[in-house]
Short mmCIF file of C-alpha atoms and ligand atoms in Angstrom, two decimals:
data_model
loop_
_atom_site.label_atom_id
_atom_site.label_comp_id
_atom_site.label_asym_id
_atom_site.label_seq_id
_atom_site.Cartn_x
_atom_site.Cartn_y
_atom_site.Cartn_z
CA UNK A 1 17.03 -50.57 34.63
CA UNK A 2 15.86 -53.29 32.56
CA UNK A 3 18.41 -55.60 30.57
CA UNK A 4 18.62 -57.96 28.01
CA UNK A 5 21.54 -60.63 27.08
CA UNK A 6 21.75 -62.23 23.56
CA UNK A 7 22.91 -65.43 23.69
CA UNK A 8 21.77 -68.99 25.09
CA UNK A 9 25.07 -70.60 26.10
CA UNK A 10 27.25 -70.66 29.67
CA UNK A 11 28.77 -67.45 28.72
CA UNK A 12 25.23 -65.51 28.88
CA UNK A 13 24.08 -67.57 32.04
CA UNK A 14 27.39 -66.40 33.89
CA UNK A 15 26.49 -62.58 32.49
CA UNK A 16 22.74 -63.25 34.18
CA UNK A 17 24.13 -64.82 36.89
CA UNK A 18 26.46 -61.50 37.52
CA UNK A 19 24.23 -58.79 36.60
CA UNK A 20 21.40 -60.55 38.75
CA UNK A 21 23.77 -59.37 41.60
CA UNK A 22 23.61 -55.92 40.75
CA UNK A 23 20.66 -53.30 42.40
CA UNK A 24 20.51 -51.67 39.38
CA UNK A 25 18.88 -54.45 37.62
CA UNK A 26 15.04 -54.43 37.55
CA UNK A 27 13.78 -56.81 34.95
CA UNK A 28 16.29 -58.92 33.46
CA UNK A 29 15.64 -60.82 29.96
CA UNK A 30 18.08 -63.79 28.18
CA UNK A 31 17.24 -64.61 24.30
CA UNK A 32 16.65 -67.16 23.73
CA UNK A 33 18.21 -68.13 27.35
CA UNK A 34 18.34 -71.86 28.25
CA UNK A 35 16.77 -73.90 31.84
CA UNK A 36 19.29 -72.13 33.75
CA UNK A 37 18.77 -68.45 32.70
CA UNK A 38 15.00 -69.20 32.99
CA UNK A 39 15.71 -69.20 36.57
CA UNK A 40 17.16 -66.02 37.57
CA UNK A 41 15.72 -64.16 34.57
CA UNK A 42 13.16 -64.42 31.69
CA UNK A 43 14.23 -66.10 29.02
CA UNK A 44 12.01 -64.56 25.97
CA UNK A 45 12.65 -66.12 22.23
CA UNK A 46 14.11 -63.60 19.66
CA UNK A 47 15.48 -64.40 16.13
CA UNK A 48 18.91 -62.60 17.08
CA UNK A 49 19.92 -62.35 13.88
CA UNK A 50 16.59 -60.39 12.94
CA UNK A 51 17.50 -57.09 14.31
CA UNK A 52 14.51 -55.39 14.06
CA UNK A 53 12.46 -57.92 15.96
CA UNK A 54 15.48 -57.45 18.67
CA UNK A 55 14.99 -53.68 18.13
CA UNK A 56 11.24 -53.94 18.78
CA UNK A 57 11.73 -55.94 21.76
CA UNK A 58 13.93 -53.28 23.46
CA UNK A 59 11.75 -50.35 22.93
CA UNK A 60 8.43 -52.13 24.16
CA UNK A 61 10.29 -53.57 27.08
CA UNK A 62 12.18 -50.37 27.38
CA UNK A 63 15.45 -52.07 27.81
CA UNK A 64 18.47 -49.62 29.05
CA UNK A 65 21.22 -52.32 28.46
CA UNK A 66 21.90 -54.98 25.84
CA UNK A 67 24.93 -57.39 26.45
CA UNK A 68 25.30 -59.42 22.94
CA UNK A 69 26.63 -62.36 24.14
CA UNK A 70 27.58 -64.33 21.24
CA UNK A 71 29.76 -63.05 17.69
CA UNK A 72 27.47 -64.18 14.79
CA UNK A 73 24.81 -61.19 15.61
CA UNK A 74 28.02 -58.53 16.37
CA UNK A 75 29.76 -59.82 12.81
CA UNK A 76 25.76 -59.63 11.04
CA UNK A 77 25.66 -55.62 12.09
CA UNK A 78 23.32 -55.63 15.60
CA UNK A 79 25.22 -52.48 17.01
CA UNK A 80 25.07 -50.79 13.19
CA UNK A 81 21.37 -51.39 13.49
CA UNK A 82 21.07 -49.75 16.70
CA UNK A 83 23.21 -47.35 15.57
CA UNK A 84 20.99 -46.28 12.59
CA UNK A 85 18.31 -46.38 14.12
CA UNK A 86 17.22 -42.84 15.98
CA UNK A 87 14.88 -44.67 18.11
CA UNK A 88 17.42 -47.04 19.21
CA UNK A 89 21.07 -44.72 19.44
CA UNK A 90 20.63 -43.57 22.40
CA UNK A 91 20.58 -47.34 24.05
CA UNK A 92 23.24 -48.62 25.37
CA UNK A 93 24.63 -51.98 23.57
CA UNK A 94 27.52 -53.50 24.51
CA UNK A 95 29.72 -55.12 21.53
CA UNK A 96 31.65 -53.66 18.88
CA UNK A 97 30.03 -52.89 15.61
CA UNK A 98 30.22 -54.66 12.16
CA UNK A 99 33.37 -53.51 10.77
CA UNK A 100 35.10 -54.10 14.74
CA UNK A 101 33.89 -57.31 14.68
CA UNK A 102 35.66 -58.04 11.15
CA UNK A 103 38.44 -58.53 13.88
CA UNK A 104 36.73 -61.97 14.68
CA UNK A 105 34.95 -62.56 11.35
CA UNK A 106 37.89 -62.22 9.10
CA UNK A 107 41.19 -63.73 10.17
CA UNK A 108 42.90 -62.33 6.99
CA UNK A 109 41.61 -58.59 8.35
CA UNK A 110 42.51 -59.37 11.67
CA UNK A 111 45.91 -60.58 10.22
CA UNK A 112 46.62 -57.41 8.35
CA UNK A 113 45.18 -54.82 11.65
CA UNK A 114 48.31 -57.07 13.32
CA UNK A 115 50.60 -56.56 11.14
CA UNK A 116 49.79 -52.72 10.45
CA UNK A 117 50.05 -51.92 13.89
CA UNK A 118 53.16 -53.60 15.15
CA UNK A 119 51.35 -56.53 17.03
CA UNK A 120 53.37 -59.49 17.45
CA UNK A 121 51.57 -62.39 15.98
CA UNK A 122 52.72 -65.34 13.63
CA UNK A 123 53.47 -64.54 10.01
CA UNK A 124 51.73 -65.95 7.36
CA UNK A 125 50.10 -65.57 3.98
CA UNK A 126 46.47 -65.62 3.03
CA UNK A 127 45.58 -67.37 0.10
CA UNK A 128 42.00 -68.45 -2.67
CA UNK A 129 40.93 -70.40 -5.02
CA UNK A 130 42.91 -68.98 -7.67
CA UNK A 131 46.12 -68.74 -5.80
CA UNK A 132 46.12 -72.91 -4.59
CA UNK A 133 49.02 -73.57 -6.63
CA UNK A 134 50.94 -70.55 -4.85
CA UNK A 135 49.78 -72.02 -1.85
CA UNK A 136 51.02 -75.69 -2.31
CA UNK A 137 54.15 -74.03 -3.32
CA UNK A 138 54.36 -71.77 -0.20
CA UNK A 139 52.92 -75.28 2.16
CA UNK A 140 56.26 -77.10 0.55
CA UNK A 141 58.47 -74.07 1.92
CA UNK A 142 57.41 -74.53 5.50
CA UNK A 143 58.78 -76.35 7.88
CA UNK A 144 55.38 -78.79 9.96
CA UNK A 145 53.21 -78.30 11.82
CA UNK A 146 51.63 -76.31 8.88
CA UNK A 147 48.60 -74.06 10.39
CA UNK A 148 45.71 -73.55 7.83
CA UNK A 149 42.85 -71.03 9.01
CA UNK A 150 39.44 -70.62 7.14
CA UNK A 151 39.47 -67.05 7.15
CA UNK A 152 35.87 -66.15 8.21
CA UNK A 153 33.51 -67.61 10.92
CA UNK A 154 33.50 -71.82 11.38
CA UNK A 155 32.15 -72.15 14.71
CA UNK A 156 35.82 -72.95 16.00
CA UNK A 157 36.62 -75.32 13.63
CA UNK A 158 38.06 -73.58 10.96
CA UNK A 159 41.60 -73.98 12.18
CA UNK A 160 43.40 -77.54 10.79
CA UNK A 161 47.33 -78.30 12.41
CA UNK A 162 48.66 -81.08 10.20
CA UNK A 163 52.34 -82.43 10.49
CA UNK A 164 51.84 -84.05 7.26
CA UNK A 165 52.67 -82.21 3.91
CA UNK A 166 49.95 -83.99 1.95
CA UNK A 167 47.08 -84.22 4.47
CA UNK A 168 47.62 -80.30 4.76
CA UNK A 169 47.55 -79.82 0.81
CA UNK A 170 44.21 -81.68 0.93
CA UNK A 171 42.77 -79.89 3.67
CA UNK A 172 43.69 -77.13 1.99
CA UNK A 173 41.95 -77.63 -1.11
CA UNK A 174 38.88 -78.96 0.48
CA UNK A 175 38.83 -75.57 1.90
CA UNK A 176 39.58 -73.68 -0.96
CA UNK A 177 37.84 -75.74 -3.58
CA UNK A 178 35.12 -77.75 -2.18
CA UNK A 179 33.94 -75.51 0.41
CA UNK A 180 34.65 -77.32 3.61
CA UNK A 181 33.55 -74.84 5.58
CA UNK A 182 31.19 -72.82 3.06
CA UNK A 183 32.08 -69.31 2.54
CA UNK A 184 34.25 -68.81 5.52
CA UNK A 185 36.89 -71.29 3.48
CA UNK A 186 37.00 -69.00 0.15
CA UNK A 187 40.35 -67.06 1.69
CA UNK A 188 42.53 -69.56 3.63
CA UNK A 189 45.34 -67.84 5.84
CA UNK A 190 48.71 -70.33 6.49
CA UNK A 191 50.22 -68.93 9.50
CA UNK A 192 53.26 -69.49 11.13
CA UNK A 193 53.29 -72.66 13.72
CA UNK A 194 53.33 -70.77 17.27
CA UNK A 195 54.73 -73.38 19.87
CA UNK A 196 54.11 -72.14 23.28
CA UNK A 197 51.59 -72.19 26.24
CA UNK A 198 48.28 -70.64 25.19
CA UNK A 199 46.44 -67.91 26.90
CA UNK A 200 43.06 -65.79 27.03
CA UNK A 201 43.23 -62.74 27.85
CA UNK A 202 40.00 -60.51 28.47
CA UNK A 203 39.69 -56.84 27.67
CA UNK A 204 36.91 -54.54 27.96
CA UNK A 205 37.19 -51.23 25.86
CA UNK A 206 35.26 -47.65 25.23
CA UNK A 207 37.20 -47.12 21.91
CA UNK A 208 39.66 -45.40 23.90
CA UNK A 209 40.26 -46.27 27.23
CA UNK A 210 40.50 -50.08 28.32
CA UNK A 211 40.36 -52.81 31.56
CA UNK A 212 41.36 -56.08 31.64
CA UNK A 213 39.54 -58.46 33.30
CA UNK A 214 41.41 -61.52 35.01
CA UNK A 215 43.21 -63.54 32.33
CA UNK A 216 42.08 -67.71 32.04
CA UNK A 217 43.32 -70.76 30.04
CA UNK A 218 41.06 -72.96 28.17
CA UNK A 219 41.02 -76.13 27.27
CA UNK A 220 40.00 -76.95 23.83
CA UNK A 221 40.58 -80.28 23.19
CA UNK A 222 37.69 -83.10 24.05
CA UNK A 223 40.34 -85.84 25.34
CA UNK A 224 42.51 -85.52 28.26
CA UNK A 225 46.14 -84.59 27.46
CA UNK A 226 44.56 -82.51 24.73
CA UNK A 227 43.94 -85.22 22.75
CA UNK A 228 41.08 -86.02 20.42
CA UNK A 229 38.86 -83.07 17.90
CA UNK A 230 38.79 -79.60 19.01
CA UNK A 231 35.22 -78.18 20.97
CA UNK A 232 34.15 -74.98 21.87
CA UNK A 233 35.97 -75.49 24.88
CA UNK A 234 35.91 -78.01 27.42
CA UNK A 235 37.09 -76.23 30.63
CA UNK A 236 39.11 -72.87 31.99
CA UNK A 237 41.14 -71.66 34.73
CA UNK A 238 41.68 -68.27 36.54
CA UNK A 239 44.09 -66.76 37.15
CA UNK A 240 46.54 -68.64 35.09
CA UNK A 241 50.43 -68.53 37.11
CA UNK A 242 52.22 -67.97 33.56
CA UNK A 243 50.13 -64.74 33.52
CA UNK A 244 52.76 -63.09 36.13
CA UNK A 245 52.93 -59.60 35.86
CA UNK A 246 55.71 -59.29 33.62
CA UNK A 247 54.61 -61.19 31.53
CA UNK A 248 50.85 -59.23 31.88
CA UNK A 249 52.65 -56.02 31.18
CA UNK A 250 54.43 -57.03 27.74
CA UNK A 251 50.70 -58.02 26.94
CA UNK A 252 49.42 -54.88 27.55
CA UNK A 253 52.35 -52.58 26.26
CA UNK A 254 52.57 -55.18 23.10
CA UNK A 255 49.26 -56.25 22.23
CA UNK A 256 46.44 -53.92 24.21
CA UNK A 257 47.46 -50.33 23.86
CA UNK A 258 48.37 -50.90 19.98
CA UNK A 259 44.94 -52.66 19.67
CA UNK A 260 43.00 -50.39 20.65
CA UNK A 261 45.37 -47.41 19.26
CA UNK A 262 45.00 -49.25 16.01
CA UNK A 263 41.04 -49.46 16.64
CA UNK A 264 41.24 -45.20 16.71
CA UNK A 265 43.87 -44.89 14.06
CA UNK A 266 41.87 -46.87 12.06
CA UNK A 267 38.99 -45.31 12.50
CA UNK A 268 37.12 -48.44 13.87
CA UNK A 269 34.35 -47.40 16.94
CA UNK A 270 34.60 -50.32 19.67
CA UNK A 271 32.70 -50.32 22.75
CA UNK A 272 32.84 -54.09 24.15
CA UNK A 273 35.07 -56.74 24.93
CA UNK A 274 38.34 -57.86 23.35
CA UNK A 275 39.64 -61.31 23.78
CA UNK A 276 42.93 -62.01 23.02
CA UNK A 277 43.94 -65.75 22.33
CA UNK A 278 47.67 -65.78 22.94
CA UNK A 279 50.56 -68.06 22.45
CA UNK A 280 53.14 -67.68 25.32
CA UNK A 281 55.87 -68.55 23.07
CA UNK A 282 59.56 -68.49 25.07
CA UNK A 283 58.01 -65.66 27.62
CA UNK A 284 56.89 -63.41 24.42
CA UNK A 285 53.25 -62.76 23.87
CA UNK A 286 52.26 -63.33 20.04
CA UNK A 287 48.84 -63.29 18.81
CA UNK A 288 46.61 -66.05 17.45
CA UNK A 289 43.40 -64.58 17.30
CA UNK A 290 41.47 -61.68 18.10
CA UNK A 291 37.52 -62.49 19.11
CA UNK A 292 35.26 -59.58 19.68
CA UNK A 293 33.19 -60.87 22.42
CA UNK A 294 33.90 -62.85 25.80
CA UNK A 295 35.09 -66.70 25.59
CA UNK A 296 32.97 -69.56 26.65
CA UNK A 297 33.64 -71.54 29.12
CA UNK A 298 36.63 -68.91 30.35
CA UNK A 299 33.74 -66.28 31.25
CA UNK A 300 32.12 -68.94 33.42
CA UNK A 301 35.87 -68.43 35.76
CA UNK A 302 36.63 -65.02 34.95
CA UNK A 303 33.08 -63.19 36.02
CA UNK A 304 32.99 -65.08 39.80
CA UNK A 305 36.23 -63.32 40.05
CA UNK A 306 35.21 -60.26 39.21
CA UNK A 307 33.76 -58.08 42.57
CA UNK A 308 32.64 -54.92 40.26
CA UNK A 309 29.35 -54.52 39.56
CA UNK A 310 29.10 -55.72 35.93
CA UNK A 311 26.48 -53.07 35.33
CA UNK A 312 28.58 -50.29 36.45
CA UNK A 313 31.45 -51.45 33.94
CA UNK A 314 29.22 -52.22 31.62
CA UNK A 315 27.94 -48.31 31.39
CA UNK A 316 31.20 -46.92 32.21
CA UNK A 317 32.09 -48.56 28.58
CA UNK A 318 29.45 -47.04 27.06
CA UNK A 319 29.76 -43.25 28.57
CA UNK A 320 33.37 -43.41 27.64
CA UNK A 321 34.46 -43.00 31.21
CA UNK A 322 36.45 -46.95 31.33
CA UNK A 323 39.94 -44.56 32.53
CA UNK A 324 38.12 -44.12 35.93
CA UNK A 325 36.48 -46.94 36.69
CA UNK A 326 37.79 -49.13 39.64
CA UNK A 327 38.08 -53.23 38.39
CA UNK A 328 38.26 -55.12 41.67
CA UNK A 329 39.47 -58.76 41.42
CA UNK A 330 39.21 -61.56 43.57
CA UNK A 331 42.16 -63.40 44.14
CA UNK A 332 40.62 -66.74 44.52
CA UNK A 333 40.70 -69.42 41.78
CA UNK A 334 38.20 -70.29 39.50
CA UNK A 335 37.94 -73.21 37.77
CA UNK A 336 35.18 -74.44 35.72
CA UNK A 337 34.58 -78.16 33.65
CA UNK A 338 31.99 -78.68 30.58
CA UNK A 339 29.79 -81.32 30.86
CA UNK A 340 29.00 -82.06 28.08
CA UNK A 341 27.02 -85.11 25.75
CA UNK A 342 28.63 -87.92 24.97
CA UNK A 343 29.52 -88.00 21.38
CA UNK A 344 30.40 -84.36 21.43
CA UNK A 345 32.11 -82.52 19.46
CA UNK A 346 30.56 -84.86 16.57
CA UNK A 347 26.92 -86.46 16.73
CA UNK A 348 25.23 -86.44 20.21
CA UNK A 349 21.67 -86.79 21.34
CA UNK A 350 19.65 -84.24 22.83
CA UNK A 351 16.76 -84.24 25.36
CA UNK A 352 18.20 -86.46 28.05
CA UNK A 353 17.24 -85.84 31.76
CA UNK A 354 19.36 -84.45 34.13
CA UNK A 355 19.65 -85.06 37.48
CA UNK A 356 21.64 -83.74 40.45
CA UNK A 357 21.21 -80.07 39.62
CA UNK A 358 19.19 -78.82 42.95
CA UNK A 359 22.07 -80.06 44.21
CA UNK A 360 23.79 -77.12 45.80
CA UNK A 361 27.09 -76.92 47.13
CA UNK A 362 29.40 -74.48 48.59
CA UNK A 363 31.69 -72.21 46.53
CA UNK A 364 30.51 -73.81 43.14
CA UNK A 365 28.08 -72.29 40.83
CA UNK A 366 26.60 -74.21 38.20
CA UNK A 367 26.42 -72.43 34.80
CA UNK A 368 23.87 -74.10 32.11
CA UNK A 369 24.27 -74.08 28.50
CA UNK A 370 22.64 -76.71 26.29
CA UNK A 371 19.32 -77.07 28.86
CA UNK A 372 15.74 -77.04 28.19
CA UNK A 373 13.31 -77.04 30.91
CA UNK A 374 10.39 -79.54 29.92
CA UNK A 375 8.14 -79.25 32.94
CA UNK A 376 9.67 -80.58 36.09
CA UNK A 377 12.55 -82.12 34.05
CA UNK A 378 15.84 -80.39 32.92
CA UNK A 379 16.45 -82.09 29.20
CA UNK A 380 19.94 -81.82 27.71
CA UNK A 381 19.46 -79.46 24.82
CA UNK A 382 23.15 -79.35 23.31
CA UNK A 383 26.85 -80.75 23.10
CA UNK A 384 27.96 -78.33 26.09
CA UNK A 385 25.24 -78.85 28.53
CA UNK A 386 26.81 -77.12 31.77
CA UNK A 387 29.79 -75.44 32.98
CA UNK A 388 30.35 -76.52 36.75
CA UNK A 389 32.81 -73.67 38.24
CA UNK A 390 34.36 -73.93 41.95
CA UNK A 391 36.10 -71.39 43.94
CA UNK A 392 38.96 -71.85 46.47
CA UNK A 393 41.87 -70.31 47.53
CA UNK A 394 44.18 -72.43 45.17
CA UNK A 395 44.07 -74.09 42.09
CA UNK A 396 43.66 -77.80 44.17
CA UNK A 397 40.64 -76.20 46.03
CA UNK A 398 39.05 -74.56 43.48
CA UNK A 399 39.33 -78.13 41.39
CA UNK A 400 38.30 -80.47 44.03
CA UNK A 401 35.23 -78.03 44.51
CA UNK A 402 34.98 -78.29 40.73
CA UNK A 403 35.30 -82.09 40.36
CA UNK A 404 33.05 -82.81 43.40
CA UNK A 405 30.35 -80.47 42.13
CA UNK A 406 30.18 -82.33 38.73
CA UNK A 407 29.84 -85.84 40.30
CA UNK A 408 27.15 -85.27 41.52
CA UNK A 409 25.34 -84.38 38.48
CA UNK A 410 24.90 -87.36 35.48
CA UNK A 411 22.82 -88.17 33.00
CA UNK A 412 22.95 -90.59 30.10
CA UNK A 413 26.33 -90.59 28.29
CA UNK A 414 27.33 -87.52 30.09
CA UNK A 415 31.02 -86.57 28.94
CA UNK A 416 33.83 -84.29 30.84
CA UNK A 417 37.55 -84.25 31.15
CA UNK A 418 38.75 -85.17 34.51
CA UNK A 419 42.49 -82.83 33.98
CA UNK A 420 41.19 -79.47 33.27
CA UNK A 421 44.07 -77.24 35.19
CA UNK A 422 46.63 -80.33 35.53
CA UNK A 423 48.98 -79.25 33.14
CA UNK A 424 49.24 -75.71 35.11
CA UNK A 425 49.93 -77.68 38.36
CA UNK A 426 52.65 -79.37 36.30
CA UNK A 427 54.38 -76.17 35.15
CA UNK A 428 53.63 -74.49 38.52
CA UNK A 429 57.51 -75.03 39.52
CA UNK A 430 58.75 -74.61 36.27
CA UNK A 431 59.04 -70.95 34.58
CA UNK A 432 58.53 -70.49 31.35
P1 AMP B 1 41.62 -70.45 16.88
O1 AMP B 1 40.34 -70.94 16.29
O2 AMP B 1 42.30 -69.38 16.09
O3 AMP B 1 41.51 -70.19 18.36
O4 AMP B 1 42.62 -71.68 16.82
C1 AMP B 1 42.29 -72.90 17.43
C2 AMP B 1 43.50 -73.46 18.10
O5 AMP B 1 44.52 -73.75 17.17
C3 AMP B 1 44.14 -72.47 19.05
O6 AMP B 1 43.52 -72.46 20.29
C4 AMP B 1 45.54 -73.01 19.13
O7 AMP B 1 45.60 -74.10 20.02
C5 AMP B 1 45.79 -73.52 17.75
N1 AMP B 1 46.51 -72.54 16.94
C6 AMP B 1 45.99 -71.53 16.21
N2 AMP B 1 46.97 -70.84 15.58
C7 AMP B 1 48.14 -71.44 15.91
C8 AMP B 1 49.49 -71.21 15.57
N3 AMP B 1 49.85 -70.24 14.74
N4 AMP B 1 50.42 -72.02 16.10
C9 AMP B 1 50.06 -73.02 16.93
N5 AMP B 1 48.80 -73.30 17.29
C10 AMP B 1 47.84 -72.53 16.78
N1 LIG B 2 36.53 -70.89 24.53
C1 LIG B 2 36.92 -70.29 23.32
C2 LIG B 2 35.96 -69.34 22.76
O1 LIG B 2 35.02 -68.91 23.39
O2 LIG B 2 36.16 -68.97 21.61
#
């Protein structure tokens, strides 16, 4: 069959780099793709957010499977569209559709589908424009951190933690007032301060019947010690120790069979993944965030764990059929650093050479994200450029694999943090 990913980050070159391994895929197409998908695919360049140039491309290619990688094209409709469309229902399309994704695109929806169904999660109060007063009012009754969240879609930054009463008011009302981050700032949800160990935990889902995939933790911050601006993420780990079954099964009994109960109560049709970003708060599972797609850079260590064939899960979610399909794990570790430019998360430059990528060593893979191939040369093309994972059987192999893998790559400025999975080792002996 042939197959297309949306998407041009790490996350969609770990999906090609799975699928690649799978004999049912024939031709296998990335847009727009980066230097690294170019390699074990074709990269082709799509508007994604132009679904019926997407649409087009599927028919005359006669695509059987689309993976959208990315939320921005699963919040702006792309599975309604295929949905509509009678020449394109019939084609498989993994994601949820626009009113699913609301889960990700609104955090005051996502906040009330929590409450409504019993999910544990902080509590909080949404506030606008017209409410700010209220909301000063509401700030001064809390004790700090105070947690402000842009309600809609701010490329990860829409969450501010502020210990300071004032700074929080003003962040507030550069939210509310003076459109700090554009529309997704009109509603501003306060929420609860969680403090715990965070967690991401991967679900796949047919609207009815569910698997997890191996659980990871991310690593957000761009400093070491999780210091310094948030980034898309600068690092993962899998499995995570925390995650011990007991503490997997009040996940699942708590927060996935009331999800996706609440998805069919609700009347909301979901086929695709569901990643839950938890707070592991005293050995209780409570909800920060729902996102309706798979995490970047945690897919880059959760798929080289996974022995399934991706395509086989993949159409299992679509046919329904998830309650009899067989998710093998690996138990090895994954671990996986960003490379990224220096200057990240703020200004950076692009189009820097890299070297050290033909470089290949055993039990590490190396995912590319912001990469442009520019004849013979591999240009840096983005803040996260690539996401180097290694595989051993323990956390210190997989990261010395990791670590050993990434020195050998450089180019100017290059950026990464040297403690991704420290903090675990840390806590190893001490349950939470
Ligand atoms: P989000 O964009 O929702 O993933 O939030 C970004 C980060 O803010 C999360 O990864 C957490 O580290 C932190 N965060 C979000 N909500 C809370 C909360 N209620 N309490 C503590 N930390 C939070
Ligand atoms: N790594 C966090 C995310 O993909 O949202």
């Amino acid at each position: 069959m042939n197959i297309l990913i949306i998407g041009s980050g790490g996350r969609e070159h770990a999906f090609a780099w799975k699928i690649r391994q799978s004999a049912q895929c024939e031709e296998l197409f990335v847009a727009p793709g980066n230097a690294g998908t170019d390699l074990i695919a074709k990269n082709i360049s799509l508007d994604n957010e132009n679904f019926d140039q997407v649409g087009r491309f599927v028919i005359d290619n006669n695509i059987g499977l689309v993976i959208v990688g990315p939320e921005a094209p699963l919040v702006g409709g792309i599975v309604d569209h295929f949905s509509l469309s009678d020449d394109l229902r019939s084609i498989p399309i993994i994601g949820p559709g626009q009113l699913g994704a609301t889960l990700e695109g609104s955090k005051d929806f996502s906040k009330a589908f929590m409450v409504k169904h019993g999910i544990p999660t902080g509590t909080s109060q949404t506030f606008t424009k017209e409410t700010l007063e209220d909301a000063y009012r509401h700030l001064e009754s809390l004790e700090p951190p105070y947690v402000l969240k842009a309600d809609g879609l701010a490329a990860g930054k829409g969450v501010i933690i502020s210990n300071n009463l004032n700074e929080a008011k003003s962040e507030l009302a550069q939210m509310l007032t003076e459109n700090k981050f554009g529309e997704a700032g009109d509603k501003v949800v306060i929420e609860e301060y969680l403090d715990g160990i965070e967690l991401s935990v991967f679900v796949i889902t047919d609207g009815k019947n569910y698997q997890i995939l191996p659980e990871a933790k991310d690593y957000k911050r761009i400093g070491e010690n999780d210091e310094g601006p948030n980034t898309g993420g600068m690092g993962a780990v899998s499995p995570v120790h925390f995650a011990h079954p007991e503490f997997l099964k009040k996940v699942e009994e708590q927060v996935v069979i009331p999800t996706i109960d609440g998805l069919q109560k609700d009347g909301i049709p979901y086929k695709g993944f569901i990643f839950i970003g938890l707070m592991n708060k005293g050995g209780e599972p409570y909800v920060i965030e729902y996102n309706v797609r798979m995490g970047d850079p945690e897919t880059q260590a959760v798929l080289p764990r996974v022995k399934s064939d991706l395509v086989d899960l993949f159409m299992a979610t679509w046919n329904s059929q998830l309650d009899q399909f067989k998710l093998e794990i690996d138990s090895s570790y994954a671990t996986t650093v960003v490379l990224v430019a220096g200057g990240y998360p703020d200004k950076y430059e692009k189009g820097n050479e890299i070297s050290g990528l033909e470089l290949e060593q055993a039990d590490t893979i190396i995912f590319q994200a912001g990469t442009k191939q520019v004849d013979d040369k591999t240009l840096t093309n983005g803040g996260r450029v690539l996401a180097v994972t290694g595989l051993g059987n323990s956390m210190d192999s997989a990261l010395e694999k990791t670590y050993k893998a990434a020195s050998s790559i450089s180019w100017k400025d290059m950026n990464y943090r040297h403690d991704i999975g420290q903090d675990l080792i840390r806590l190893e002996n001490d349950p939470i």
